[in-house]
Amino acid sequence: DLRLTNLIVGNHRWFARTLPALLRPGERTLEIGAGTGELASSLARRGLAVDGLDLWPEPSDWPPGRTWHRTDLREFRDYDGYDAMLGNFIFHQFSSAELHALGEKLRAQGLQLLYHNHSFEFTQFDGKFGWDIFFENATTENLKCEMDLYWIQYGGQEPASFLKKYTGRVPIVHVKDMAAGPDKKFANVGAGIMDWKKILPAAAAAGTEWFVVEQDNCYGQDTVEAVTNSFNYLKSIGMA
């Protein structure tokens, strides 16, 4: 239930706080898989230009002046009319072949579809990682990686090796460190056990354009302090 998910995760507050800083005046956002429209309408009522897309009928309380696209996201033709998109737990319902087809349509509109991993993709099936099986069913052009390097290491794999294997397919990586210890907690970049002096050059060699610093849990540390520490570390090793 998206309403429960939005409540538990705090999506209304997070997007309302974050989107205005990312969007320029006049830019528009589309929520795909908008469900009941609860999140999109909440953001629209806060003054953000957010429209919704879902197979459900337009909600009775949908904000005036905002558009509700009642269609399958795989058939939608106007993605290029939006500057940002957001979605909650929608693409997990799609096979890699379906994502390949969606990626092809998006690419025709000047957009690129990326897949963000966690650790479960490194379960093996007949000797092959789920990750590799997934990407074998889509072309490099239509489905690229948004590699989360922490989760690759959490899954027992070596991030630099995976970056090399997917050269040309990794425009964005999530730079997130792992603290020492059995709990594998999140850490400020440079304060954990991950070998960034090896991993980040491997990312650059693989064609990565964006290093996105991320820390899922700061454990009471001020978030600005956490990201500042991470950024300063990246500067100290010549990667920012």
Short mmCIF file of C-alpha atoms in Angstrom, two decimals:
data_model
loop_
_atom_site.label_atom_id
_atom_site.label_comp_id
_atom_site.label_asym_id
_atom_site.label_seq_id
_atom_site.Cartn_x
_atom_site.Cartn_y
_atom_site.Cartn_z
CA ASP A 1 0.00 0.00 0.00
CA LEU A 2 1.67 3.22 -1.20
CA ARG A 3 -0.15 5.27 1.43
CA LEU A 4 1.43 3.23 4.20
CA THR A 5 4.83 3.31 2.48
CA ASN A 6 4.67 7.11 2.12
CA LEU A 7 3.75 7.44 5.78
CA ILE A 8 6.47 5.14 7.12
CA VAL A 9 9.25 6.45 4.88
CA GLY A 10 8.20 10.09 5.21
CA ASN A 11 8.09 10.66 1.45
CA HIS A 12 5.78 13.68 1.62
CA ARG A 13 8.16 15.62 3.83
CA TRP A 14 11.31 14.44 2.05
CA PHE A 15 10.16 15.31 -1.48
CA ALA A 16 8.64 18.61 -0.33
CA ARG A 17 11.99 19.52 1.23
CA THR A 18 14.19 18.20 -1.58
CA LEU A 19 12.46 18.87 -4.91
CA PRO A 20 12.33 22.70 -4.69
CA ALA A 21 16.12 22.79 -4.34
CA LEU A 22 16.58 20.61 -7.42
CA LEU A 23 14.03 22.12 -9.81
CA ARG A 24 14.37 25.43 -11.59
CA PRO A 25 11.36 27.73 -12.03
CA GLY A 26 8.92 26.29 -14.55
CA GLU A 27 10.27 22.73 -14.42
CA ARG A 28 7.75 19.91 -14.10
CA THR A 29 7.78 16.58 -12.25
CA LEU A 30 5.88 13.39 -13.05
CA GLU A 31 5.10 10.68 -10.50
CA ILE A 32 4.90 7.35 -12.32
CA GLY A 33 2.85 4.61 -10.70
CA ALA A 34 1.09 7.33 -8.72
CA GLY A 35 -1.60 4.99 -7.34
CA THR A 36 -4.19 7.01 -5.46
CA GLY A 37 -2.32 10.24 -6.23
CA GLU A 38 -1.72 10.88 -2.55
CA LEU A 39 1.96 11.83 -2.82
CA ALA A 40 1.74 13.78 -6.08
CA SER A 41 -1.31 15.75 -4.94
CA SER A 42 0.33 16.54 -1.61
CA LEU A 43 3.36 17.95 -3.41
CA ALA A 44 1.19 19.84 -5.90
CA ARG A 45 -0.69 21.51 -3.05
CA ARG A 46 2.64 22.69 -1.69
CA GLY A 47 3.17 24.61 -4.91
CA LEU A 48 5.25 22.09 -6.88
CA ALA A 49 4.39 21.36 -10.52
CA VAL A 50 3.73 17.63 -10.09
CA ASP A 51 1.52 15.51 -12.36
CA GLY A 52 0.52 11.86 -11.93
CA LEU A 53 0.56 8.77 -14.14
CA ASP A 54 -1.21 5.52 -13.33
CA LEU A 55 -3.76 3.04 -14.69
CA TRP A 56 -6.14 4.08 -11.91
CA PRO A 57 -8.82 6.70 -12.65
CA GLU A 58 -8.07 10.30 -11.76
CA PRO A 59 -8.60 10.76 -7.99
CA SER A 60 -11.69 12.72 -7.01
CA ASP A 61 -9.58 15.18 -5.02
CA TRP A 62 -6.90 15.66 -7.69
CA PRO A 63 -5.61 19.28 -7.55
CA PRO A 64 -7.02 21.69 -10.15
CA GLY A 65 -4.55 22.65 -12.85
CA ARG A 66 -2.48 19.47 -12.54
CA THR A 67 -2.62 16.65 -15.10
CA TRP A 68 -3.49 13.03 -14.41
CA HIS A 69 -2.34 10.66 -17.17
CA ARG A 70 -4.44 7.49 -17.03
CA THR A 71 -2.24 5.13 -19.02
CA ASP A 72 0.34 2.37 -18.81
CA LEU A 73 3.78 3.88 -18.20
CA ARG A 74 5.14 1.60 -20.94
CA GLU A 75 2.85 3.28 -23.47
CA PHE A 76 3.23 6.89 -22.33
CA ARG A 77 4.70 9.12 -25.03
CA ASP A 78 5.37 12.42 -23.27
CA TYR A 79 8.18 11.72 -20.81
CA ASP A 80 10.28 14.34 -22.56
CA GLY A 81 7.77 16.96 -21.40
CA TYR A 82 9.00 16.51 -17.81
CA ASP A 83 12.21 17.56 -16.13
CA ALA A 84 12.14 15.03 -13.28
CA MET A 85 10.32 11.81 -12.46
CA LEU A 86 9.71 9.96 -9.23
CA GLY A 87 8.22 6.60 -8.40
CA ASN A 88 7.65 4.31 -5.42
CA PHE A 89 8.18 0.54 -5.80
CA ILE A 90 6.96 0.45 -9.39
CA PHE A 91 9.74 -1.06 -11.52
CA HIS A 92 10.16 -4.16 -9.34
CA GLN A 93 7.08 -5.49 -11.15
CA PHE A 94 8.86 -5.44 -14.51
CA SER A 95 11.05 -8.08 -16.13
CA SER A 96 14.36 -7.03 -17.66
CA ALA A 97 12.83 -7.57 -21.12
CA GLU A 98 10.03 -5.14 -20.26
CA LEU A 99 12.54 -2.63 -18.91
CA HIS A 100 14.54 -3.03 -22.12
CA ALA A 101 11.43 -2.11 -24.15
CA LEU A 102 10.70 0.85 -21.85
CA GLY A 103 14.31 1.98 -22.05
CA GLU A 104 14.10 1.96 -25.84
CA LYS A 105 11.04 4.23 -25.76
CA LEU A 106 12.65 6.57 -23.24
CA ARG A 107 15.85 6.76 -25.27
CA ALA A 108 13.82 7.84 -28.30
CA GLN A 109 12.65 10.76 -26.15
CA GLY A 110 16.18 11.69 -25.06
CA LEU A 111 16.00 9.94 -21.66
CA GLN A 112 18.07 7.10 -20.19
CA LEU A 113 16.71 4.29 -17.99
CA LEU A 114 19.02 3.16 -15.17
CA TYR A 115 18.74 0.24 -12.72
CA HIS A 116 19.82 0.73 -9.08
CA ASN A 117 20.93 -2.41 -7.26
CA HIS A 118 20.93 -3.64 -3.69
CA SER A 119 22.60 -6.88 -2.55
CA PHE A 120 20.03 -9.53 -3.47
CA GLU A 121 21.04 -9.32 -7.14
CA PHE A 122 24.18 -11.26 -6.20
CA THR A 123 22.27 -14.43 -5.45
CA GLN A 124 23.45 -17.11 -7.88
CA PHE A 125 21.24 -19.14 -10.21
CA ASP A 126 22.97 -22.10 -11.88
CA GLY A 127 26.31 -20.46 -11.25
CA LYS A 128 25.34 -17.00 -12.55
CA PHE A 129 24.53 -13.88 -10.56
CA GLY A 130 20.98 -12.59 -10.82
CA TRP A 131 22.55 -9.23 -11.73
CA ASP A 132 24.23 -10.70 -14.84
CA ILE A 133 21.12 -12.60 -15.93
CA PHE A 134 19.09 -9.42 -15.58
CA PHE A 135 21.39 -7.31 -17.74
CA GLU A 136 21.88 -10.00 -20.38
CA ASN A 137 18.22 -9.52 -21.33
CA ALA A 138 18.58 -5.84 -22.20
CA THR A 139 21.00 -3.96 -24.42
CA THR A 140 23.59 -1.54 -23.09
CA GLU A 141 21.85 1.36 -24.83
CA ASN A 142 18.41 0.72 -23.35
CA LEU A 143 19.26 -0.23 -19.77
CA LYS A 144 22.29 1.04 -17.88
CA CYS A 145 23.47 0.65 -14.27
CA GLU A 146 23.22 3.06 -11.38
CA MET A 147 25.62 1.00 -9.29
CA ASP A 148 25.37 1.23 -5.52
CA LEU A 149 28.92 0.30 -4.55
CA TYR A 150 28.12 -0.33 -0.89
CA TRP A 151 25.51 -2.97 -1.78
CA ILE A 152 27.89 -4.69 -4.19
CA GLN A 153 30.38 -5.09 -1.35
CA TYR A 154 27.59 -6.08 1.05
CA GLY A 155 26.67 -8.82 -1.43
CA GLY A 156 30.19 -10.21 -1.10
CA GLN A 157 31.54 -8.88 -4.40
CA GLU A 158 34.42 -6.59 -5.35
CA PRO A 159 33.08 -3.26 -6.66
CA ALA A 160 36.06 -2.48 -8.90
CA SER A 161 35.67 -5.80 -10.72
CA PHE A 162 31.99 -5.18 -11.43
CA LEU A 163 32.72 -1.67 -12.64
CA LYS A 164 35.27 -3.03 -15.11
CA LYS A 165 32.86 -5.73 -16.27
CA TYR A 166 30.17 -3.14 -17.02
CA THR A 167 32.40 -0.54 -18.67
CA GLY A 168 30.32 1.83 -20.79
CA ARG A 169 27.16 0.97 -18.91
CA VAL A 170 27.69 2.80 -15.59
CA PRO A 171 27.06 6.56 -15.95
CA ILE A 172 26.24 6.95 -12.24
CA VAL A 173 27.53 5.27 -9.08
CA HIS A 174 26.39 5.65 -5.48
CA VAL A 175 29.43 6.31 -3.28
CA LYS A 176 28.55 4.92 0.14
CA ASP A 177 30.94 3.50 2.72
CA MET A 178 30.69 0.47 5.03
CA ALA A 179 31.81 0.64 8.64
CA ALA A 180 34.04 -2.09 10.07
CA GLY A 181 32.26 -4.79 12.06
CA PRO A 182 29.72 -7.55 11.53
CA ASP A 183 26.74 -5.17 11.33
CA LYS A 184 28.12 -3.56 8.14
CA LYS A 185 26.68 -0.18 9.12
CA PHE A 186 26.79 2.82 6.81
CA ALA A 187 29.64 5.30 7.24
CA ASN A 188 30.86 8.64 5.95
CA VAL A 189 32.87 8.06 2.78
CA GLY A 190 36.49 7.50 3.77
CA ALA A 191 35.63 6.48 7.34
CA GLY A 192 34.83 2.87 6.48
CA ILE A 193 36.53 -0.17 5.03
CA MET A 194 35.92 0.31 1.31
CA ASP A 195 38.99 0.92 -0.86
CA TRP A 196 37.97 4.14 -2.63
CA LYS A 197 41.45 4.75 -4.03
CA LYS A 198 40.93 1.57 -6.05
CA ILE A 199 37.16 1.71 -6.61
CA LEU A 200 36.73 5.29 -7.84
CA PRO A 201 39.50 5.18 -10.49
CA ALA A 202 37.86 1.95 -11.69
CA ALA A 203 34.57 3.82 -11.97
CA ALA A 204 36.21 6.64 -13.93
CA ALA A 205 37.81 4.08 -16.26
CA ALA A 206 34.40 2.45 -16.75
CA GLY A 207 33.00 5.77 -17.99
CA THR A 208 31.19 6.92 -14.84
CA GLU A 209 30.17 10.57 -15.06
CA TRP A 210 28.53 11.10 -11.66
CA PHE A 211 29.64 10.11 -8.17
CA VAL A 212 26.54 10.40 -5.95
CA VAL A 213 27.42 10.47 -2.24
CA GLU A 214 24.80 8.63 -0.20
CA GLN A 215 24.38 7.46 3.39
CA ASP A 216 21.15 5.64 4.19
CA ASN A 217 21.45 6.11 7.95
CA CYS A 218 23.59 8.69 9.76
CA TYR A 219 22.84 7.21 13.20
CA GLY A 220 22.16 10.59 14.81
CA GLN A 221 24.95 12.46 13.03
CA ASP A 222 23.86 15.70 11.35
CA THR A 223 23.26 14.87 7.68
CA VAL A 224 25.00 18.02 6.43
CA GLU A 225 28.05 17.13 8.53
CA ALA A 226 27.99 13.59 7.10
CA VAL A 227 27.88 14.68 3.48
CA THR A 228 30.49 17.39 4.13
CA ASN A 229 32.87 14.82 5.62
CA SER A 230 32.32 12.55 2.63
CA PHE A 231 32.86 15.35 0.13
CA ASN A 232 36.02 16.52 1.88
CA TYR A 233 37.41 13.00 1.76
CA LEU A 234 36.72 12.75 -1.96
CA LYS A 235 38.51 16.09 -2.44
CA SER A 236 41.47 14.84 -0.43
CA ILE A 237 42.02 11.91 -2.83
CA GLY A 238 41.47 14.01 -5.94
CA MET A 239 38.04 12.63 -6.84
CA ALA A 240 35.92 15.75 -6.26
#
